[in-house]
Coordinates of C-alpha atoms and ligand atoms in Angstrom, one line a residue:
A124 CA 39.9 7.5 -16.9
D125 CA 41.4 4.4 -15.2
L126 CA 38.3 2.4 -16.2
V127 CA 38.6 3.6 -19.8
T128 CA 42.2 2.5 -19.8
I129 CA 41.4 -0.9 -18.4
L130 CA 38.6 -1.3 -20.9
F131 CA 41.0 -0.4 -23.7
H132 CA 43.2 -3.2 -22.6
L133 CA 40.2 -5.5 -22.6
G134 CA 39.6 -4.6 -26.2
E135 CA 36.7 -2.2 -25.6
M136 CA 37.0 1.3 -26.8
A137 CA 34.8 3.4 -24.5
T138 CA 34.4 6.9 -23.2
A139 CA 33.1 7.7 -19.7
T140 CA 29.6 8.6 -20.8
Q141 CA 29.3 5.8 -23.3
S142 CA 26.8 3.0 -22.7
L143 CA 28.0 -0.5 -22.1
D144 CA 26.2 -3.7 -21.6
E145 CA 26.1 -5.8 -18.5
T146 CA 28.6 -8.3 -19.8
T147 CA 31.3 -5.7 -20.3
F148 CA 30.6 -4.4 -16.8
E149 CA 31.1 -7.9 -15.5
L150 CA 34.4 -8.2 -17.3
L151 CA 35.5 -4.9 -15.9
A152 CA 34.5 -5.8 -12.4
D153 CA 36.2 -9.1 -12.8
E154 CA 39.4 -7.5 -14.0
L155 CA 39.4 -5.2 -10.9
G156 CA 38.6 -8.0 -8.5
Y157 CA 35.1 -6.8 -7.7
K158 CA 31.8 -8.6 -7.7
L159 CA 29.2 -6.8 -9.9
D160 CA 26.1 -6.0 -8.0
L161 CA 23.3 -4.4 -10.0
V162 CA 21.3 -2.3 -7.6
S163 CA 17.5 -2.1 -7.9
P164 CA 15.7 1.2 -7.4
E165 CA 14.3 -0.1 -4.1
E166 CA 17.8 -0.9 -2.8
E167 CA 19.1 2.4 -4.1
D168 CA 16.4 4.2 -2.2
K169 CA 17.2 2.2 0.9
E170 CA 20.8 3.2 0.6
L171 CA 19.8 6.8 0.1
L172 CA 17.7 6.8 3.2
E173 CA 20.5 5.2 5.2
T174 CA 22.7 8.2 4.4
F175 CA 20.0 10.2 6.3
D176 CA 20.1 7.6 9.2
I177 CA 16.6 6.3 8.2
D178 CA 16.2 2.5 8.3
L179 CA 12.9 1.3 7.0
D180 CA 13.5 -2.2 8.3
E181 CA 14.1 -1.1 11.9
E182 CA 12.0 -3.1 14.2
D183 CA 10.2 -1.7 17.2
D184 CA 10.7 -2.9 20.7
E185 CA 8.0 -5.3 21.8
E186 CA 7.0 -3.2 24.7
D187 CA 6.4 -0.1 22.5
L188 CA 3.8 -1.9 20.4
E189 CA 0.1 -1.1 20.8
Y190 CA -3.0 -2.5 19.2
R191 CA -4.1 -1.0 15.9
S192 CA -7.2 -1.5 13.7
P193 CA -7.0 -4.0 10.9
V194 CA -6.8 -2.5 7.4
I195 CA -9.2 -4.1 4.8
T196 CA -9.4 -4.0 1.1
V197 CA -12.4 -5.1 -0.9
M198 CA -11.9 -7.0 -4.1
G199 CA -14.0 -9.0 -6.5
H200 CA -15.5 -9.2 -10.0
V201 CA -16.9 -6.1 -11.6
D202 CA -20.5 -5.4 -10.7
H203 CA -20.5 -7.9 -7.9
G204 CA -21.1 -5.0 -5.5
K205 CA -17.8 -3.7 -4.1
T206 CA -18.7 -0.1 -4.3
R207 CA -22.1 -0.6 -2.9
L208 CA -20.8 -2.8 -0.1
L209 CA -18.2 -0.2 0.9
D210 CA -21.0 2.4 0.9
A211 CA -23.2 0.1 3.1
I212 CA -20.4 -0.5 5.5
R213 CA -19.7 3.2 5.8
S214 CA -23.3 4.4 6.1
G215 CA -24.1 1.7 8.6
N216 CA -21.8 3.5 10.9
V217 CA -21.6 7.1 9.9
G218 CA -25.4 7.4 9.5
A219 CA -26.6 9.5 6.6
G220 CA -28.8 11.7 8.9
E221 CA -26.1 12.4 11.5
A222 CA -25.7 16.1 12.2
G223 CA -22.5 17.5 10.6
G224 CA -21.6 14.0 9.4
I225 CA -20.5 15.0 5.9
T226 CA -18.5 12.1 4.7
Q227 CA -15.5 12.9 2.7
H228 CA -14.0 10.6 0.1
I229 CA -10.4 10.6 1.0
G230 CA -9.6 7.0 -0.2
A231 CA -10.1 5.2 3.1
Y232 CA -12.3 5.4 6.1
Q233 CA -12.8 3.9 9.5
V234 CA -15.9 2.3 11.1
V235 CA -16.6 1.0 14.5
Q236 CA -18.1 -2.5 15.1
E237 CA -19.1 -4.0 18.4
H238 CA -17.3 -7.3 18.7
E239 CA -17.4 -9.6 21.8
G240 CA -18.6 -6.7 23.9
E241 CA -16.0 -4.3 22.7
D242 CA -16.0 -1.4 20.3
R243 CA -13.5 -2.2 17.6
S244 CA -12.6 0.0 14.7
L245 CA -11.8 -1.2 11.2
T246 CA -10.1 0.7 8.4
F247 CA -11.3 0.3 4.9
I248 CA -9.4 1.2 1.8
D249 CA -12.2 2.5 -0.4
T250 CA -10.4 2.7 -3.7
P251 CA -11.3 -0.8 -4.6
G252 CA -9.9 -2.5 -7.5
H253 CA -7.2 -4.9 -8.1
E254 CA -5.0 -2.4 -9.8
A255 CA -4.5 -0.3 -6.7
F256 CA -3.8 -3.5 -4.7
T257 CA -1.4 -4.9 -7.3
A258 CA 0.4 -1.5 -7.9
M259 CA 1.0 -1.1 -4.2
R260 CA 2.1 -4.6 -3.6
A261 CA 4.5 -4.4 -6.6
R262 CA 6.0 -1.5 -4.8
G263 CA 6.3 -3.4 -1.6
A264 CA 3.6 -1.2 0.0
L265 CA 1.0 -3.7 1.1
V266 CA -1.5 -1.9 3.3
T267 CA -3.9 -4.7 3.6
D268 CA -4.4 -7.0 6.6
V269 CA -7.5 -8.8 5.4
A270 CA -9.1 -8.9 2.0
I271 CA -12.9 -9.1 1.5
I272 CA -13.7 -11.0 -1.7
V273 CA -17.1 -10.0 -2.9
V274 CA -19.0 -12.6 -5.0
A275 CA -22.5 -11.9 -6.2
A276 CA -24.7 -14.9 -5.3
D277 CA -26.7 -14.6 -8.5
D278 CA -23.6 -14.7 -10.7
G279 CA -21.1 -16.9 -8.9
I280 CA -17.3 -17.0 -9.4
M281 CA -16.1 -15.0 -12.3
P282 CA -12.6 -14.3 -13.8
Q283 CA -11.9 -11.3 -11.6
T284 CA -13.0 -13.3 -8.5
I285 CA -10.2 -15.7 -9.2
E286 CA -7.8 -12.9 -9.9
A287 CA -8.7 -11.4 -6.5
L288 CA -8.1 -14.7 -4.8
N289 CA -4.7 -14.9 -6.5
H290 CA -3.7 -11.4 -5.4
A291 CA -4.6 -12.2 -1.8
K292 CA -2.8 -15.5 -2.0
A293 CA 0.3 -14.0 -3.5
A294 CA 0.4 -11.3 -0.8
D295 CA -0.3 -13.9 1.9
V296 CA -3.4 -11.9 3.1
P297 CA -6.2 -13.8 4.8
I298 CA -9.6 -13.5 3.1
V299 CA -13.2 -13.3 4.1
V300 CA -15.8 -14.0 1.4
A301 CA -18.8 -11.7 1.2
V302 CA -21.5 -13.6 -0.7
N303 CA -23.4 -10.5 -1.9
K304 CA -26.9 -9.8 -3.4
I305 CA -28.6 -12.4 -1.4
D306 CA -31.8 -10.3 -1.6
K307 CA -32.0 -11.0 -5.3
E308 CA -34.1 -13.6 -6.9
G309 CA -31.9 -16.4 -8.2
A310 CA -29.3 -15.8 -5.5
N311 CA -27.6 -19.1 -4.7
P312 CA -25.1 -18.6 -1.9
A313 CA -24.6 -22.4 -1.5
K314 CA -23.3 -22.6 -5.0
V315 CA -20.7 -19.9 -4.3
R316 CA -19.4 -21.9 -1.4
Q317 CA -19.3 -25.0 -3.6
Q318 CA -17.5 -23.2 -6.5
M319 CA -14.9 -21.7 -4.1
T320 CA -13.8 -25.2 -2.9
E321 CA -12.4 -25.7 -6.4
Y322 CA -9.9 -22.9 -5.6
E323 CA -9.1 -24.3 -2.2
V324 CA -11.1 -21.7 -0.5
V325 CA -13.2 -23.8 1.9
T326 CA -15.9 -22.4 4.1
E327 CA -15.8 -23.2 7.8
E328 CA -19.2 -24.9 7.3
Y329 CA -17.4 -27.6 5.3
G330 CA -14.5 -27.8 7.7
G331 CA -12.3 -25.3 6.0
D332 CA -10.8 -22.2 7.5
T333 CA -12.3 -19.4 5.4
M334 CA -15.3 -17.4 6.7
F335 CA -18.2 -16.8 4.3
V336 CA -20.9 -14.3 5.1
D337 CA -24.1 -13.8 3.2
V338 CA -24.8 -10.1 2.7
S339 CA -26.9 -7.7 0.8
A340 CA -25.2 -4.4 0.2
R341 CA -28.6 -3.2 -0.9
T342 CA -30.6 -3.9 2.3
G343 CA -27.6 -3.9 4.7
E344 CA -28.4 -7.5 5.8
G345 CA -25.3 -9.3 7.0
V346 CA -23.0 -6.4 6.9
A347 CA -22.4 -6.3 10.7
A348 CA -21.8 -10.1 10.6
L349 CA -19.3 -9.5 7.8
L350 CA -17.4 -7.0 9.9
E351 CA -17.4 -9.5 12.8
A352 CA -16.0 -12.1 10.5
V353 CA -13.2 -9.8 9.5
L354 CA -12.3 -9.1 13.1
L355 CA -12.4 -12.8 13.9
T356 CA -10.1 -13.6 10.9
A357 CA -7.8 -10.8 11.9
D358 CA -7.6 -11.8 15.5
A359 CA -7.0 -15.4 14.6
G360 CA -4.0 -15.0 12.5
L361 CA -2.5 -11.5 12.6
D362 CA -0.4 -9.4 14.9
L363 CA -2.2 -6.1 14.8
R364 CA 0.3 -4.0 16.6
A365 CA 2.3 -0.9 15.9
N366 CA 4.3 1.7 17.8
P367 CA 2.5 5.0 17.9
N368 CA 5.4 6.8 19.5
R369 CA 8.0 7.0 16.9
E370 CA 8.7 8.9 13.7
V371 CA 5.9 8.3 11.2
R372 CA 5.9 5.7 8.5
G373 CA 2.9 5.4 6.3
I374 CA 1.7 4.8 2.7
A375 CA 0.1 7.3 0.3
I376 CA -3.1 5.7 -0.9
E377 CA -4.3 8.4 -3.1
A378 CA -3.3 11.9 -4.0
K379 CA -4.3 14.7 -6.3
L380 CA -3.9 18.3 -7.0
D381 CA -6.7 20.4 -5.6
K382 CA -7.4 23.9 -7.1
G383 CA -7.6 25.6 -3.7
R384 CA -5.5 23.4 -1.4
G385 CA -2.7 22.4 -3.7
S386 CA -1.3 18.8 -3.2
V387 CA -3.6 16.7 -1.1
A388 CA -2.5 13.2 -0.3
T389 CA -4.3 10.6 1.8
V390 CA -1.8 8.7 3.9
L391 CA -2.5 5.6 5.9
V392 CA -0.3 5.9 9.0
Q393 CA 1.4 2.6 9.7
S394 CA 3.5 3.5 12.7
G395 CA 4.1 6.7 14.6
T396 CA 1.7 9.5 15.0
L397 CA 1.4 12.1 12.3
R398 CA 0.9 15.7 13.5
V399 CA 0.3 19.1 11.9
G400 CA 3.7 20.7 11.5
D401 CA 5.6 17.4 10.9
A402 CA 8.2 17.4 8.2
I403 CA 7.5 14.7 5.7
V404 CA 8.7 13.2 2.4
A405 CA 6.7 10.9 0.2
G406 CA 8.4 9.8 -3.0
T407 CA 9.7 13.1 -4.5
A408 CA 7.1 15.2 -2.7
Y409 CA 8.2 16.9 0.6
G410 CA 7.0 19.6 3.0
R411 CA 5.4 20.1 6.3
V412 CA 1.9 19.0 7.2
R413 CA -0.1 22.2 6.9
A414 CA -3.5 20.7 7.7
M415 CA -5.1 17.3 8.0
I416 CA -8.7 16.2 7.6
N417 CA -10.1 12.8 8.5
D418 CA -12.7 10.7 6.6
A419 CA -15.5 12.7 8.1
G420 CA -14.1 15.9 6.6
E421 CA -13.1 17.2 10.0
R422 CA -9.8 18.9 10.7
V423 CA -7.6 16.8 13.0
E424 CA -4.3 17.5 14.7
E425 CA -3.0 14.0 14.7
A426 CA -3.4 10.6 13.3
G427 CA -2.0 7.3 14.7
P428 CA -1.5 3.8 13.3
S429 CA -4.1 2.5 10.9
T430 CA -5.7 6.0 10.7
P431 CA -6.2 7.5 7.2
V432 CA -5.9 11.2 6.9
Q433 CA -5.7 13.6 4.0
V434 CA -2.6 15.8 4.3
Q435 CA -2.0 19.2 2.8
G436 CA 1.3 20.9 2.5
L437 CA 3.4 18.7 0.2
S438 CA 5.4 20.3 -2.6
S439 CA 3.9 18.0 -5.2
V440 CA 1.6 15.0 -5.6
P441 CA 3.0 11.7 -4.5
R442 CA 2.0 8.4 -6.1
A443 CA -0.3 5.8 -4.6
G444 CA 2.0 3.4 -2.8
D445 CA 4.7 6.0 -2.0
V446 CA 6.1 5.6 1.5
F447 CA 5.4 8.5 3.8
L448 CA 8.3 9.3 6.0
Q449 CA 8.6 11.8 8.8
T450 CA 12.0 13.4 8.9
E451 CA 13.9 15.4 11.5
D452 CA 13.2 18.7 9.7
D453 CA 12.0 20.0 6.4
R454 CA 15.5 20.5 5.1
T455 CA 16.1 16.7 5.3
A456 CA 12.7 16.0 3.7
R457 CA 13.7 18.3 0.8
Q458 CA 17.1 16.8 0.4
I459 CA 15.7 13.2 0.3
A460 CA 13.2 14.3 -2.3
E461 CA 15.8 16.0 -4.4
K462 CA 18.1 13.1 -4.3
R463 CA 15.3 10.8 -5.3
E464 CA 14.4 13.1 -8.2
A465 CA 18.0 12.9 -9.4
L466 CA 18.0 9.1 -9.1
E467 CA 14.7 8.9 -11.0
R468 CA 16.1 11.0 -13.7
N469 CA 19.2 8.8 -14.0
A470 CA 17.1 5.7 -14.0
M471 CA 14.9 7.1 -16.8
L472 CA 18.0 8.0 -18.9
A473 CA 19.5 4.6 -18.3
K474 CA 16.2 3.0 -19.3
A475 CA 16.1 5.1 -22.4
R476 CA 19.6 3.9 -23.3
K477 CA 18.8 0.4 -22.0
R478 CA 22.4 0.3 -21.0
L479 CA 24.7 1.6 -18.3
S480 CA 27.6 4.0 -18.7
L481 CA 30.8 4.1 -16.8
E482 CA 29.3 6.9 -14.8
D483 CA 26.8 4.5 -13.3
F484 CA 29.7 2.4 -12.1
K485 CA 30.9 3.0 -8.6
T486 CA 32.6 0.8 -6.0
A487 CA 30.7 0.1 -2.8
Ligands
GDP723 P1 -18.7 -3.1 -8.3 O1 -18.4 -3.0 -9.8 O2 -18.2 -4.4 -7.7 O3 -18.2 -1.9 -7.5 O4 -20.3 -3.1 -8.1 P2 -21.3 -2.0 -7.7 O5 -21.2 -1.8 -6.2 O6 -21.2 -0.9 -8.6 O7 -22.7 -2.8 -7.9 C1 -23.1 -3.2 -9.2 C2 -24.6 -3.2 -9.3 O8 -25.1 -4.2 -8.4 C3 -25.2 -1.9 -8.9 O9 -26.3 -1.6 -9.7 C4 -25.6 -2.1 -7.5 O10 -26.7 -1.3 -7.1 C5 -26.0 -3.6 -7.5 N1 -25.9 -4.2 -6.2 C6 -24.8 -4.2 -5.5 N2 -25.0 -4.9 -4.3 C7 -26.3 -5.4 -4.4 C8 -27.1 -6.2 -3.5 O11 -26.7 -6.6 -2.4 N3 -28.4 -6.4 -4.0 C9 -28.8 -6.0 -5.1 N4 -30.1 -6.3 -5.5 N5 -28.1 -5.2 -6.0 C10 -26.8 -4.9 -5.6
MG724 MG1 -17.2 -0.2 -8.2

């Protein structure tokens, strides 16, 4: 009512539920001696989580950090072989004939590669495509440490190759170039290297700092070398460490409604260790982890940093890019989800009105 009165004196006839434009709000704030601060949905969510004592930016103590596998996304022009390469990488490790080795598509998988005498694991996001990458990045949920850019050696650089390069650059993610289809007649891997220099991606062979590896996703040639190049690139420039002993933070990378199992969501754990029974919230979905399966389709009890698992037990289907949070108990998870739902509803209404009402106006 006070605000309505002040507005009246400012020459604006308004009711509490009426929409006003930003300028009017600025006038109002000015009049009251406040600085107007329009809060983004991300900030709003941060504030919401703070009321539950959850700080997403909280840093871990150095001594709690342990090595984790790098997370890799494959990008490139359509038909240059992303899907086939992801299959080759996976089958090279899982082995199609392996007893009980039914691979499960859960949106990500892990493979092991010997590197400098050590067995190293790598996590691949296998929902390739720039859209997923862009969508997640737009939501601040970048889950990629290294990007593999696939370029077919018989086709060379194409529009989506450049797009992929730009995505990686904008996200400040190091790249490795997989020069694919070298088994094909007319394949010209040298030309790919040459073309790439025009985009400031220079192979080590020319004194640059990007690794190029010739591969054939069809024959499997070069795939192990590609994985080694990814590990070298990751080790050279990245701090691959996370705290496995803390409450879980992760990102939903894909999710769906399954007839028999209800909501199933693949989460890539970023820190902490997710366990069956944990209370979680992801976007507006909440619940307890009822069961988890890994990329081999096996039931698992826990998943640490860089491990993808498919989780059952959420109340609804989260979106790709939603942050997975472990909470103290399921009541907290539910409260956060419900508050988010309310905020989303408000945001949608405000968007529909394209303006704010006095009810959106509160003092900090
Ligand atoms: P995507 O659109 O990037 O996912 O490309 P795909 O993996 O679907 O591959 C497109 C086509 O190229 C398919 O017919 C593949 O079998 C073929 N292909 C992919 N990699 C190779 C390769 O290394 N050699 C040959 N000869 N064909 C390949
Ligand atoms: Mg594909």
